[in-house]
Short mmCIF file of C-alpha atoms in Angstrom, two decimals:
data_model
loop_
_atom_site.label_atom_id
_atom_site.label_comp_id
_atom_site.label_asym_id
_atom_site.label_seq_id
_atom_site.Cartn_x
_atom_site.Cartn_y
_atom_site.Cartn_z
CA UNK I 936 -76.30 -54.96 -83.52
CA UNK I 937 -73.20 -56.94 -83.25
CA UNK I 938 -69.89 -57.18 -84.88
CA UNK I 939 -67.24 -60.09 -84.42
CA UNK I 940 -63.97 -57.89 -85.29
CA UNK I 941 -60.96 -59.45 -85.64
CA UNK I 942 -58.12 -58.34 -83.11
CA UNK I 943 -55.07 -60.19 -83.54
CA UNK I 944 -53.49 -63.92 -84.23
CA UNK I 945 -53.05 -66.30 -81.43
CA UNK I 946 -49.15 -65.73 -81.13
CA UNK I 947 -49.58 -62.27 -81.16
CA UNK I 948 -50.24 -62.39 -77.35
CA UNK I 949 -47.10 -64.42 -74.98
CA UNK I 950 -48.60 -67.18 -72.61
CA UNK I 951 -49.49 -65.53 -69.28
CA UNK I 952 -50.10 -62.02 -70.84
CA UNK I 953 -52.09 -59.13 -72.62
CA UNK I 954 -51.81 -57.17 -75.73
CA UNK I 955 -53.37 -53.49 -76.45
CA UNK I 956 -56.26 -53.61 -79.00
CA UNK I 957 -58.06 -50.42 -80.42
CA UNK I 958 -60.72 -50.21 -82.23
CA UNK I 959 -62.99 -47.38 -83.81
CA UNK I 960 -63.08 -45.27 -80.98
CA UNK I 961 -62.56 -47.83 -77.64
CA UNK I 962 -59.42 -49.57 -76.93
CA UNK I 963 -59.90 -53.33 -75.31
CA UNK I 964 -57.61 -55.61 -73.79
CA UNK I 965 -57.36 -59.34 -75.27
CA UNK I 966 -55.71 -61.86 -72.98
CA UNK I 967 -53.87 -65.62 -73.31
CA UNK I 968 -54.54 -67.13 -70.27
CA UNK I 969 -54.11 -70.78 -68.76
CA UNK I 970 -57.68 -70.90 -69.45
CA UNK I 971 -58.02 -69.68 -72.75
CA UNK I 972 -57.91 -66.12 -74.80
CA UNK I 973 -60.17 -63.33 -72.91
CA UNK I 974 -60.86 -59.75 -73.51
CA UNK I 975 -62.23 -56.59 -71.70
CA UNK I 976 -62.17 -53.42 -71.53
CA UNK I 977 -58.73 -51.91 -72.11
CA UNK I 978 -58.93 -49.27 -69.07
CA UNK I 979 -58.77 -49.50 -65.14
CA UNK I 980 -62.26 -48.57 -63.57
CA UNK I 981 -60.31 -46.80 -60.74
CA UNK I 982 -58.39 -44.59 -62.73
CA UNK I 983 -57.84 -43.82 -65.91
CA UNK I 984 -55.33 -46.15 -66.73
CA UNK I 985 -54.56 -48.72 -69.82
CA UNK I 986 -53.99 -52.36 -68.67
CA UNK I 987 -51.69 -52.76 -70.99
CA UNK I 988 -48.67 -52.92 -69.14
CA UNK I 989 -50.13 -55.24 -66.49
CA UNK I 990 -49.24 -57.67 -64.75
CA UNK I 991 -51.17 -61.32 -65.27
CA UNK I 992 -51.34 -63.80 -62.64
CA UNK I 993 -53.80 -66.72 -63.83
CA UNK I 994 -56.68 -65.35 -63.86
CA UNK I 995 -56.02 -61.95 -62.64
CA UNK I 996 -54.87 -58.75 -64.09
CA UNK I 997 -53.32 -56.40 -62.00
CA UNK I 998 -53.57 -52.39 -63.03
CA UNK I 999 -49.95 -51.16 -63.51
CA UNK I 1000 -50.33 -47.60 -61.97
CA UNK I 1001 -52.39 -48.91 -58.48
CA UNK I 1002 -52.39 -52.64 -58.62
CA UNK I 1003 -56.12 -52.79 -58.18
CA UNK I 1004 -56.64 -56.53 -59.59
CA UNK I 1005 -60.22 -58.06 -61.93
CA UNK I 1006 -60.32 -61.51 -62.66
CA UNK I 1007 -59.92 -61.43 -66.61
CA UNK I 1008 -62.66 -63.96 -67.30
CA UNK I 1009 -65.47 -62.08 -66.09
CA UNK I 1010 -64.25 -58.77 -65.25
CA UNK I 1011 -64.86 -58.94 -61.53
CA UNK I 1012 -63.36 -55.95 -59.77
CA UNK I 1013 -61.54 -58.07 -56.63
CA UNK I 1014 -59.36 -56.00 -54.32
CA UNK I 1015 -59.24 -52.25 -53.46
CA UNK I 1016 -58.46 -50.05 -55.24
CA UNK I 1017 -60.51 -50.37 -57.99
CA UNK I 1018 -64.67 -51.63 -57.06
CA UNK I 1019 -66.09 -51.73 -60.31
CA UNK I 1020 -66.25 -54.64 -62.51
CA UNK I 1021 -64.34 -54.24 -65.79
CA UNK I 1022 -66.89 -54.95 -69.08
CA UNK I 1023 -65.78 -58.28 -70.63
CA UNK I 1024 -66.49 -59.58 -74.28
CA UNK I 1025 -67.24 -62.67 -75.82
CA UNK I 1026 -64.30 -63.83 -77.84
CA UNK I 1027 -63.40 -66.94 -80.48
CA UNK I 1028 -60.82 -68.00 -81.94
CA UNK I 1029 -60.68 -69.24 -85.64
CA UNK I 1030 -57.90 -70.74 -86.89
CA UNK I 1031 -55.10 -68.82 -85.29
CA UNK I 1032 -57.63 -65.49 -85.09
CA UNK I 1033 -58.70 -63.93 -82.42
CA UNK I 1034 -61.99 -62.27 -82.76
CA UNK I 1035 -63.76 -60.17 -79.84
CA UNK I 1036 -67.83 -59.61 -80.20
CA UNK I 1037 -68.40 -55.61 -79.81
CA UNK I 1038 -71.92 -54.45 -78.70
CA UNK Z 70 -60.40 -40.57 -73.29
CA UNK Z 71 -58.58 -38.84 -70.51
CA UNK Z 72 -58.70 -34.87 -69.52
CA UNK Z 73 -55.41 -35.70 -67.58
CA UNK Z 74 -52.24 -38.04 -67.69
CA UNK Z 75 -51.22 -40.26 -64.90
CA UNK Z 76 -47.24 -39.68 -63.49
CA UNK Z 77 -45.44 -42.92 -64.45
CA UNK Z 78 -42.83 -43.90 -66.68
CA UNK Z 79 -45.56 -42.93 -69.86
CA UNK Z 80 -45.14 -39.65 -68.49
CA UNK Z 81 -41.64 -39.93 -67.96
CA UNK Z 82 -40.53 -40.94 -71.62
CA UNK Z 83 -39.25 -44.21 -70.02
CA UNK Z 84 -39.46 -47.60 -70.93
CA UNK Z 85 -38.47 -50.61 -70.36
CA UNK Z 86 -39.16 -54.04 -73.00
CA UNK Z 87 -42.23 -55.46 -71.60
CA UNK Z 88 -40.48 -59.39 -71.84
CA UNK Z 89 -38.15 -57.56 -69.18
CA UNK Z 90 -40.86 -55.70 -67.56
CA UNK Z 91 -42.81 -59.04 -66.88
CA UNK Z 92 -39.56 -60.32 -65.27
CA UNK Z 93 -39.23 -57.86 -63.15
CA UNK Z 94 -42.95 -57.19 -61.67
CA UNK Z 95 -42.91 -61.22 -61.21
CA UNK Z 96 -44.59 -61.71 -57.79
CA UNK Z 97 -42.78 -63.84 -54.91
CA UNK Z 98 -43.67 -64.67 -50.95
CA UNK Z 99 -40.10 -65.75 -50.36
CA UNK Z 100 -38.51 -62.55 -50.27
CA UNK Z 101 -41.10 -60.55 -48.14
CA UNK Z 102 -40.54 -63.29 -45.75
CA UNK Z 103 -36.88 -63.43 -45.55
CA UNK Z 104 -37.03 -59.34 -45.25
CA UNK Z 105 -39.70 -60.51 -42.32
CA UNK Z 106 -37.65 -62.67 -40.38
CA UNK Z 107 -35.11 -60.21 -40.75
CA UNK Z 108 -37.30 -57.66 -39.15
CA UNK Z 109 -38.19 -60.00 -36.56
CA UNK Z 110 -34.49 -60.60 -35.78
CA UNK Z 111 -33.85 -57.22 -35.51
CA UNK Z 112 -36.96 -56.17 -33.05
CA UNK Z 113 -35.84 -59.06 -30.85
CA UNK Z 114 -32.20 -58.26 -30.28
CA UNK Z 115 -33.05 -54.19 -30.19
CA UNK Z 116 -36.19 -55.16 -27.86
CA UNK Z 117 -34.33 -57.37 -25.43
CA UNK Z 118 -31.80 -53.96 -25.53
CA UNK Z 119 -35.32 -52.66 -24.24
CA UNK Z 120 -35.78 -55.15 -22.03
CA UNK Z 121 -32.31 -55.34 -20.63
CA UNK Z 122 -31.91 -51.22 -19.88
CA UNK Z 123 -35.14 -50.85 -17.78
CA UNK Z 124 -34.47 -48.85 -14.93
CA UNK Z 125 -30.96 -47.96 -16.48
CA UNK Z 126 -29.68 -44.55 -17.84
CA UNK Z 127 -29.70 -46.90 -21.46
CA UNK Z 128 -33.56 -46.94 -21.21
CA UNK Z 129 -33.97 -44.38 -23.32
CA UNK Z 130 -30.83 -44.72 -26.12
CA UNK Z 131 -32.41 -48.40 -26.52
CA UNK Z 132 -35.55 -47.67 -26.84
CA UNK Z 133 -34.80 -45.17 -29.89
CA UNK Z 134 -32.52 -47.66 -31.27
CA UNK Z 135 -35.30 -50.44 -31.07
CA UNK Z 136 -37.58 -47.23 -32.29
CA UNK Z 137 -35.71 -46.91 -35.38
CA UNK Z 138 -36.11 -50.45 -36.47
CA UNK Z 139 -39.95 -50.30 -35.28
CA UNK Z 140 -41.07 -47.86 -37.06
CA UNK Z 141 -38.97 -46.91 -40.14
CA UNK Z 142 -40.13 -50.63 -41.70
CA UNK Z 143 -43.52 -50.23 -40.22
CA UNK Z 144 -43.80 -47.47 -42.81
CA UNK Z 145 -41.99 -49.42 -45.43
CA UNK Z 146 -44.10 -52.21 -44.56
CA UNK Z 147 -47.51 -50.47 -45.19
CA UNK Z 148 -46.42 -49.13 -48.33
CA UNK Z 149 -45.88 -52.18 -50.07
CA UNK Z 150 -48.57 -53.69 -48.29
CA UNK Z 151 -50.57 -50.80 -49.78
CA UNK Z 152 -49.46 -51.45 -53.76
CA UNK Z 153 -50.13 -55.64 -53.05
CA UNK Z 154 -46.64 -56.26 -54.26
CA UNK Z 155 -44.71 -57.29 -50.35
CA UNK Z 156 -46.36 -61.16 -51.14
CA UNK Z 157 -47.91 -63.03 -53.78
CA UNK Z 158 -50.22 -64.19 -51.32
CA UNK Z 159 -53.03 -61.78 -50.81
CA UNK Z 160 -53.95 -62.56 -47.31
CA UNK Z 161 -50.29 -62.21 -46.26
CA UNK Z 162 -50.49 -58.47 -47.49
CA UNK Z 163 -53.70 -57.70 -46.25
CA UNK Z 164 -52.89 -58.36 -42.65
CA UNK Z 165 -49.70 -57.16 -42.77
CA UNK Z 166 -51.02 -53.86 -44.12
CA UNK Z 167 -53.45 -53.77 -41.04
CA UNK Z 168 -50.62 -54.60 -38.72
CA UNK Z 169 -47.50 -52.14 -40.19
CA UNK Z 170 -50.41 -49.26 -40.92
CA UNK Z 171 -51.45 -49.31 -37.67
CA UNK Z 172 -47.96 -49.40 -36.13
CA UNK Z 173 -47.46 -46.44 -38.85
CA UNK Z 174 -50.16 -44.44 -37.85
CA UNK Z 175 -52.51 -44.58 -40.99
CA UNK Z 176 -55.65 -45.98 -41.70
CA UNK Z 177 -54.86 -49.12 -43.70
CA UNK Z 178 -57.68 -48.36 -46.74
CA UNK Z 179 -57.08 -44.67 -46.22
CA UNK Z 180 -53.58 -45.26 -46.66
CA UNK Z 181 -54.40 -47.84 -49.74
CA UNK Z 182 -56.67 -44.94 -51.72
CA UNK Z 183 -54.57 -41.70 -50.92
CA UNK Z 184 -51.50 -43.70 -51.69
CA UNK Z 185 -52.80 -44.33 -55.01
CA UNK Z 186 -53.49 -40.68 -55.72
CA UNK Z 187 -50.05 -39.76 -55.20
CA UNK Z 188 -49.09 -42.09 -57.46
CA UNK Z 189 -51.38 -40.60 -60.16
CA UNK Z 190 -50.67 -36.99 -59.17
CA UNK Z 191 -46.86 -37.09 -58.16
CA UNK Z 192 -46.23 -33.57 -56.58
CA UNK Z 193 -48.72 -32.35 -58.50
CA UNK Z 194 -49.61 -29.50 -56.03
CA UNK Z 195 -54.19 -29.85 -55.25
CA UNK Z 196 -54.29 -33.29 -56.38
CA UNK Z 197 -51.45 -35.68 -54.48
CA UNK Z 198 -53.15 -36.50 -51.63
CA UNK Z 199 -49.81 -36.94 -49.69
CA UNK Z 200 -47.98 -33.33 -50.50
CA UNK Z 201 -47.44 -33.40 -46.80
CA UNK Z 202 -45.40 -29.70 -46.53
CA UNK Z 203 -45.68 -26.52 -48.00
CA UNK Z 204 -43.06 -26.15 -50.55
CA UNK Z 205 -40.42 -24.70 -51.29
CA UNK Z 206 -39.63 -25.66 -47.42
CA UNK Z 207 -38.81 -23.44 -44.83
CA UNK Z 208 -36.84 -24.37 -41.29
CA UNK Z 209 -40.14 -24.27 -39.52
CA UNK Z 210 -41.70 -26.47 -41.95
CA UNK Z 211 -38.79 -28.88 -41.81
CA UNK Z 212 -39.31 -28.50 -38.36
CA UNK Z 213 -43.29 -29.19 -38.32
CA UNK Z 214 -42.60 -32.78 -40.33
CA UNK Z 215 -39.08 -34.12 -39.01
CA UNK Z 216 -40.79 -34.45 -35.19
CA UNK Z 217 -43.84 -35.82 -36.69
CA UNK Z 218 -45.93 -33.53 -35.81
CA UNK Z 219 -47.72 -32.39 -38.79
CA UNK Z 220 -48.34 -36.02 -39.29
CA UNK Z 221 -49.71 -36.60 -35.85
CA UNK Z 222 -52.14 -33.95 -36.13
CA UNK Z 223 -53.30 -35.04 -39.73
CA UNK Z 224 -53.63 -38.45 -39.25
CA UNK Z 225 -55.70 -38.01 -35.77
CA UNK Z 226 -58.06 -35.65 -37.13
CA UNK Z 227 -58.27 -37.82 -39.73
CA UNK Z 228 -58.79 -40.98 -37.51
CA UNK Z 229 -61.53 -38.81 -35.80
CA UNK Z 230 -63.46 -37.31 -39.01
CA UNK Z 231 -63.40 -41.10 -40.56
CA UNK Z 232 -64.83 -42.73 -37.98
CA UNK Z 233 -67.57 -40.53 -37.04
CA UNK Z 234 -68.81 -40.89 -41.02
CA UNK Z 235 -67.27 -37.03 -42.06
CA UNK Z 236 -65.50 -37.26 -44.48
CA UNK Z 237 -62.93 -34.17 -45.74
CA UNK Z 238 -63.65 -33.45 -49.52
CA UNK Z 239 -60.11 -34.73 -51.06
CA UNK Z 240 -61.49 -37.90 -49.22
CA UNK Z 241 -64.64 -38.14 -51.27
CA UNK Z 242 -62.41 -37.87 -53.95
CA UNK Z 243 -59.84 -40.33 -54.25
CA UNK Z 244 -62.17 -43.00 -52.53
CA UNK Z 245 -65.14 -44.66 -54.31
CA UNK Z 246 -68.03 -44.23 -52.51
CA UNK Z 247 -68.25 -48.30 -52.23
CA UNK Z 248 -65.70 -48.40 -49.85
CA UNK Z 249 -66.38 -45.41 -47.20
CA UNK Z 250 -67.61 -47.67 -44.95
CA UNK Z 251 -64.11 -49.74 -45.05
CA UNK Z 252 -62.63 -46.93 -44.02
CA UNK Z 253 -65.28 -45.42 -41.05
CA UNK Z 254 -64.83 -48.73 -39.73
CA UNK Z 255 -60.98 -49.36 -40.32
CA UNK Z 256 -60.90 -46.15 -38.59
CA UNK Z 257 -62.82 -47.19 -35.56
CA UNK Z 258 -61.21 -50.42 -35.09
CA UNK Z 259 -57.33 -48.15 -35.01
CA UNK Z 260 -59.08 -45.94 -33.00
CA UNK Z 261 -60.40 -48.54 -30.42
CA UNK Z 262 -56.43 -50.32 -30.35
CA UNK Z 263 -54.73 -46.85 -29.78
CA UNK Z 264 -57.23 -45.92 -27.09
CA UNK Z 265 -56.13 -49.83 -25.72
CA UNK Z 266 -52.48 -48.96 -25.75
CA UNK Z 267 -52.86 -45.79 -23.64
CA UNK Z 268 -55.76 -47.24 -21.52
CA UNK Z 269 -53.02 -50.38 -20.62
CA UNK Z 270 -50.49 -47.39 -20.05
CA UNK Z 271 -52.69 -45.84 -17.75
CA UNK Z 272 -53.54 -48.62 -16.20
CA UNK Z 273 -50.00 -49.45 -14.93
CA UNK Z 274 -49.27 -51.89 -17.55
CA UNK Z 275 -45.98 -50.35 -18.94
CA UNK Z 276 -45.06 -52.76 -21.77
CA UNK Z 277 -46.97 -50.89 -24.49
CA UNK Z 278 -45.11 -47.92 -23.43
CA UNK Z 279 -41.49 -49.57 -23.37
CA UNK Z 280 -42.12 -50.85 -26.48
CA UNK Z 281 -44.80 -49.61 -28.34
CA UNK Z 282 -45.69 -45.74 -27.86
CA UNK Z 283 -42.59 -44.30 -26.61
CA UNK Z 284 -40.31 -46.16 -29.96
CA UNK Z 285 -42.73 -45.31 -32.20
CA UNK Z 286 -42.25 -42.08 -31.01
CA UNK Z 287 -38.54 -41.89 -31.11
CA UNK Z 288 -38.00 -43.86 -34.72
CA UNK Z 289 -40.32 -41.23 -36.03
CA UNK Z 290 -38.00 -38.76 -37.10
CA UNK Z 291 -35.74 -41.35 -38.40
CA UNK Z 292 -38.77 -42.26 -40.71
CA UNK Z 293 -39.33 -38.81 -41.79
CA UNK Z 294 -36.06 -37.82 -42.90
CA UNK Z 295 -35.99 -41.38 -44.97
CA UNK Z 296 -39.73 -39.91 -46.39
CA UNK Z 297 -38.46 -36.23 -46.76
CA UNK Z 298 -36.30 -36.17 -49.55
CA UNK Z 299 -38.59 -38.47 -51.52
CA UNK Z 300 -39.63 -35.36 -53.32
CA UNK Z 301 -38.47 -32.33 -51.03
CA UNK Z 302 -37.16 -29.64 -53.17
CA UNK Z 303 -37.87 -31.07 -56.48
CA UNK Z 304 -39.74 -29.95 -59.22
CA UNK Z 305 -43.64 -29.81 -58.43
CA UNK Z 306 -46.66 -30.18 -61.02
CA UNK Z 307 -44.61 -31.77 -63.29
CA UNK Z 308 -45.60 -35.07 -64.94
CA UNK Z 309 -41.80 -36.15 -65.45
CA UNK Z 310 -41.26 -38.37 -62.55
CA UNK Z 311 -37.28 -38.10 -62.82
CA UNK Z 312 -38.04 -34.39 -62.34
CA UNK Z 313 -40.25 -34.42 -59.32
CA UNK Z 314 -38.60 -37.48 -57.64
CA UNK Z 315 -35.46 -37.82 -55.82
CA UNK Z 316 -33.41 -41.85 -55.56
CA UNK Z 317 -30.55 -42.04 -53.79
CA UNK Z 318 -27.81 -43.95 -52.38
CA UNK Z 319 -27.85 -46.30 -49.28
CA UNK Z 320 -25.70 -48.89 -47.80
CA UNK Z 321 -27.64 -52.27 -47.33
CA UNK Z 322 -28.83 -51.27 -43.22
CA UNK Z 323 -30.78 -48.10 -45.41
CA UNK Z 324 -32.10 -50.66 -47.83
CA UNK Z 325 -33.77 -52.69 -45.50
CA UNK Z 326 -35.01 -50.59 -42.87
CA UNK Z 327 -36.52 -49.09 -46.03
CA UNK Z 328 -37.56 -51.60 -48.16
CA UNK Z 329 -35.07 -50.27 -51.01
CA UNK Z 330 -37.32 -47.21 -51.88
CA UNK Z 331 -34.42 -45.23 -52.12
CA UNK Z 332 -34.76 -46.10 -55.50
CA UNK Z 333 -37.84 -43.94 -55.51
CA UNK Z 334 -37.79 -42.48 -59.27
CA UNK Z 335 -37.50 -46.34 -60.15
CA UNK Z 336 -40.56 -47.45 -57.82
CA UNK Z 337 -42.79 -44.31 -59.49
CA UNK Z 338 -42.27 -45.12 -62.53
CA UNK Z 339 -42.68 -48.71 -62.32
CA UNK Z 340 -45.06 -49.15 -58.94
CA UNK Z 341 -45.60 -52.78 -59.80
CA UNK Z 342 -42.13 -53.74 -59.51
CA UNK Z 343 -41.82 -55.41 -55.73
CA UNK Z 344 -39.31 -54.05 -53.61
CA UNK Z 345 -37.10 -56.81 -54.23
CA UNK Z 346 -36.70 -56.36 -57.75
CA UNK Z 347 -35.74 -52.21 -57.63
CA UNK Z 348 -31.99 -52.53 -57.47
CA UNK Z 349 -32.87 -54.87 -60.82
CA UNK Z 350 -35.35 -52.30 -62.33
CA UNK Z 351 -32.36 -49.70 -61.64
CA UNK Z 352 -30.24 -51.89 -63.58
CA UNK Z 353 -32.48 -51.76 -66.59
CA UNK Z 354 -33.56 -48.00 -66.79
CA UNK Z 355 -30.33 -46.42 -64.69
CA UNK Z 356 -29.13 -45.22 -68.56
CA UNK Z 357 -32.76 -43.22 -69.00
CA UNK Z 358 -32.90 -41.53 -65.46
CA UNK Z 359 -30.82 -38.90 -63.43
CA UNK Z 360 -28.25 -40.33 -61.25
CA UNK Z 361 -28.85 -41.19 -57.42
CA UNK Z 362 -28.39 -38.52 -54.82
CA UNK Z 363 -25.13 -39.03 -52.41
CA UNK Z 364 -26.72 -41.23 -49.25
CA UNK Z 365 -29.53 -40.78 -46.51
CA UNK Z 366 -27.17 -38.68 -44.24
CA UNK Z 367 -25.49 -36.17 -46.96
CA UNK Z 368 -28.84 -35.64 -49.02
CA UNK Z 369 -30.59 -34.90 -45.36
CA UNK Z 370 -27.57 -32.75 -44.43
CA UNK Z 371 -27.79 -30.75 -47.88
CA UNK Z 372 -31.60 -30.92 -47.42
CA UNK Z 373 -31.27 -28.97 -44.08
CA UNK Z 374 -28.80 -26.53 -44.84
CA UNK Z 375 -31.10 -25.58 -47.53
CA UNK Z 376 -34.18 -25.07 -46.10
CA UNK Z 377 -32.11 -23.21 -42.98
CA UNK Z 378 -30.97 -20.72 -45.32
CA UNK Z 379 -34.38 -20.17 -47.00
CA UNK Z 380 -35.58 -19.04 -43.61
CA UNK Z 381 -32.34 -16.78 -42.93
CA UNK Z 382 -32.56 -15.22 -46.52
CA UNK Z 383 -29.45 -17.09 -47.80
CA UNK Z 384 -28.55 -19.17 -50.72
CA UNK Z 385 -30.52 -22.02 -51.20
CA UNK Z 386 -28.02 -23.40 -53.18
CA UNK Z 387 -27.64 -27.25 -52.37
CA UNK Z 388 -23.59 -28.23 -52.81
CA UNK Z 389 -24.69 -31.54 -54.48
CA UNK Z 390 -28.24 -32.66 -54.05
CA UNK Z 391 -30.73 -32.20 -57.21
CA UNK Z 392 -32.74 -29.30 -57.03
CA UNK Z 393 -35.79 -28.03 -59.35
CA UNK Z 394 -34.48 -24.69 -60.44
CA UNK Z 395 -37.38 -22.35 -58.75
CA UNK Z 396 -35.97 -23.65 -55.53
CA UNK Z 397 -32.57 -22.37 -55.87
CA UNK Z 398 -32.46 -18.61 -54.68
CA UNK Z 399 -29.01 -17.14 -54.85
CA UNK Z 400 -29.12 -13.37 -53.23
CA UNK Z 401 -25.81 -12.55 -53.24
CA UNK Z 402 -25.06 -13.15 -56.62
CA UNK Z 403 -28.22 -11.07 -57.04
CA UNK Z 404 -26.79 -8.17 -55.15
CA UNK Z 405 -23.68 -8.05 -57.18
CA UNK Z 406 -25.34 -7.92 -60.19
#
C-alpha cells in the first residue's frame, strides 16, 4: 500500500534548498534542486540529526551537525562521516503541489 | 525518535534566519587558498630563519618560531579539513586533511569520526571522544597536556592499536563498522611516514629533524594552550554550548595561526559555517551568546593561575575568565564563615 501525500507548494521551498516535512509519525526532507524537487528521509544516517538546516550544493546535502554529504537524488551516502545511503521517495508535482509517495 | 539531543545551537536556544544561515555556510576555495599561501609565506621566511641559524646559538629560538607556525595551523588545518568546510573542492580537503593530520599527529579518519562525536557530545563527560583532561584541572594535569604529552601517548597507542586491527571500544563506537578498515590502514600508512622521518634522522639525513620533528615538537605547546581553553573550566555535561564553550579575543596573528576558532561557541553551534565566515556568524548571533574571553595570553594566564591554586588548595577564583560555577572553590571565604 501506497499513499501520494501532499507536502507543500512549489514556493514553499527557496531555489538551492530544503524544507522540514512531517508526517504521521516520520519526518522527510523535500528538496528544490537545479534538477528538480526531491525528497528523503528527513534524518542523517550517521547521527541522529534533522537535515533541515543543511546545507545544499547541487545535488548534495550536507548534514549540519558533521557535514557528512548524500546526493539528494538518490540518497547515496558519499563522504565520511555518514556510510549509509539515505531512503529517497518518489515525488510529483501537480500544479504548484508537491506530493511525496510513502511506502 | 532520539533517546538523546545533539550539542548545537538547537540545544543552545540559538538561532539564526536560515536566508542568513545559507549565506553564511556558503562554501568557497578562494579563501582556504589565500589563508594557504599565507601559510606558505610564513613557513618559508620562519624556515629559511631555520635554515639561516644552523650551527648558530639561534638554531633553536628559530626553530620554535618556525614550530609555532608549523604546527599550530597544522592543527587548524585538520580540523577544518575534518568538517569539509576549508574548500569547496572535495579533493582539496581530503589531501589536505591527510597532509595537516599527519603533521598534527592524528589519524586523518580517526580524527574525521572522533571529531564528530565531540561535536555531538560537547563536554559531555563518557561520550566526547576528545575530553582530553580530567576536569576540574589540576597543575599536573595542565602540566600532562601543555607539553603534549598526554597527547603523544594517546595518539601513539592509538596509531599502534589501529593498525594492528584492535580497536579500543569508544572506537567501535563513534566509527561505523564500514570504515574500520580506512582507518587500520590510514593508520599504517602514518605509521610507515613517521617511522621514515626518524629512519632519515637516523640515517644522518638531518632535514626532517631541522624542520620537521624537532618544530613540531616545540610549536606543540603553543597549540595546546590555543586548544586548552576551548572548554577548560567550563561547564561539563551540559547541552548549552555557550555554557560548556569558551570564544575569545585575538588579534589577527591569533586568527590565522588558528583558523579564527577563537570564536569557538560560534563554530559549535554552527559547525557548517567555514572558518572564514565566523567573525560574520559572530556578527549575527553575538546578541544571543556570552561575551568573548579577554585574549589567548590573559585567558591562558587566568587559566593557569587557576588550576595552580587548585593544586595548592587556594581559590580557584579566575579574576576575569568565565567559569562554570562547580569550578570555582573559594576556601577562605569558607573559613570565615
Amino acid at each position: 500500500m501506497t499513499d501520494w501525500v501532499l507536502a507543500c507548494a512549489t514556493d514553499d521551498i527557496d531555489e538551492e534548498d530544503l524544507i522540514r516535512f512531517d508526517h504521521e509519525d516520520k519526518t522527510y526532507a523535500i528538496y528544490n534542486t537545479d534538477n528538480g524537487f526531491f525528497a528523503t528521509a528527513g534524518y542523517c544516517t550517521h547521527e541522529v540529526q534533522h537535515l533541515e538546516d543543511g546545507l545544499v550544493i547541487g545535488n548534495v546535502i550536507e548534514c549540519p551537525l558533521h557535514q557528512g554529504r548524500f546526493e539528494i537524488s538518490s540518497g547515496k551516502a558519499l563522504s565520511a562521516p555518514v556510510c549509509e545511503d539515505l531512503v529517497s521517495y518518489p515525488v510529483k508535482v501537480e500544479g504548484d503541489q508537491i506530493y511525496i509517495q510513502i511506502v | 525518535m532520539t533517546d538523546y539531543q545533539a550539542t548545537n545551537a538547537a540545544s543552545s536556544g540559538i538561532s539564526v534566519p536560515k536566508k542568513n544561515l545559507k549565506a553564511l555556510m556558503r562554501r568557497s576555495d578562494k579563501p582556504g587558498l589565500i589563508w594557504l599561501a599565507q601559510w606558505a609565506a610564513f613557513l618559508l621566511i620562519t624556515g629559511y630563519g631555520v635554515y639561516l641559524s644552523i650551527g648558530t646559538v639561534w638554531h633553536w629560538p628559530a626553530m620554535f618560531l618556525y614550530g609555532i607556525f608549523l604546527t599550530v595551523p597544522s592543527y587548524a588545518l585538520s580540523h577544518e579539513c575534518a568538517h569539509g568546510s576549508a574548500f569547496r573542492t572535495r579533493g582539496l580537503n581530503e589531501a589536505l586533511l591527510w597532509i595537516s593530520s599527519l603533521l598534527y599527529y592524528e589519524e586523518p579518519n580517526h580524527r574525521r569520526f572522533a571529531h564528530a562525536r565531540h561535536h555531538t557530545y560537547t563536554w559531555i563527560e563518557g561520550k566526547d571522544a576528545q575530553m582530553p583532561f580530567a576536569t576540574p584541572m589540576n597543575f599536573k594535569g595542565w602540566l600532562l597536556e601543555i607539553t603534549g604529552w598526554a597527547l603523544y601517548v594517546y595518539e601513539t597507542r592509538l596509531f599502534i592499536r589501529n593498525a594492528l586491527g584492535k580497536f579500543d571500544a569508544e572506537v567501535l563506537d563513534y566509527t561505523p563498522a564500514s570504515e574500520l578498515g580506512k582507518l587500520k590502514w590510514g593508520a599504517r600508512i602514518c605509521l610507515a611516514v613517521y617511522a621514515s622521518l626518524f629512519g632519515m634522522a637516523l640515517a644522518g639525513i638531518m632535514w626532517p629533524l631541522w624542520f620537521v620533528i624537532i618544530p613540531r615538537l616545540l610549536g606543540a605547546p603553543v597549540m595546546l594552550l590555543f586548544t586548552l581553553i576551548q572548554h577548560v573550566e567550563m561547564q561539563e555535561n551540559d547541552v548549552n554550548i555557550c555554557k560548556s564553550t569558551r570564544s575569545f579575543t585575538s588579534n589577527w596573528l591569533g586568527r590565522f595561526l588558528y583558523m579564527n576558532m577563537n570564536f569557538h561557541i560560534e563554530h559549535h553551534l554552527y559547525p557548517m559555517v567555514p572558518f572564514h565566515q565566523l567573525e560574520n556568524l559572530n556578527a549575527e548571533i553575538k546578541d544571543q551568546i556570552p561575551q568573548p574571553d579577554p585574549g589567548f595570553i590573559r585567558t591562558n594566564l587566568e587559566v593557569l593561575q587557576v588550576v595552580w591554586r587548585r593544586s595548592m588548595g587556594g581559590s580557584t577564583r579566575a579574576a576575569s575568565i568565565r567559569q562554570a560555577p562547580h569550578m570555582i572553590n573559594t576556601p577562605d571565604l569558607q573559613e570565615m564563615s
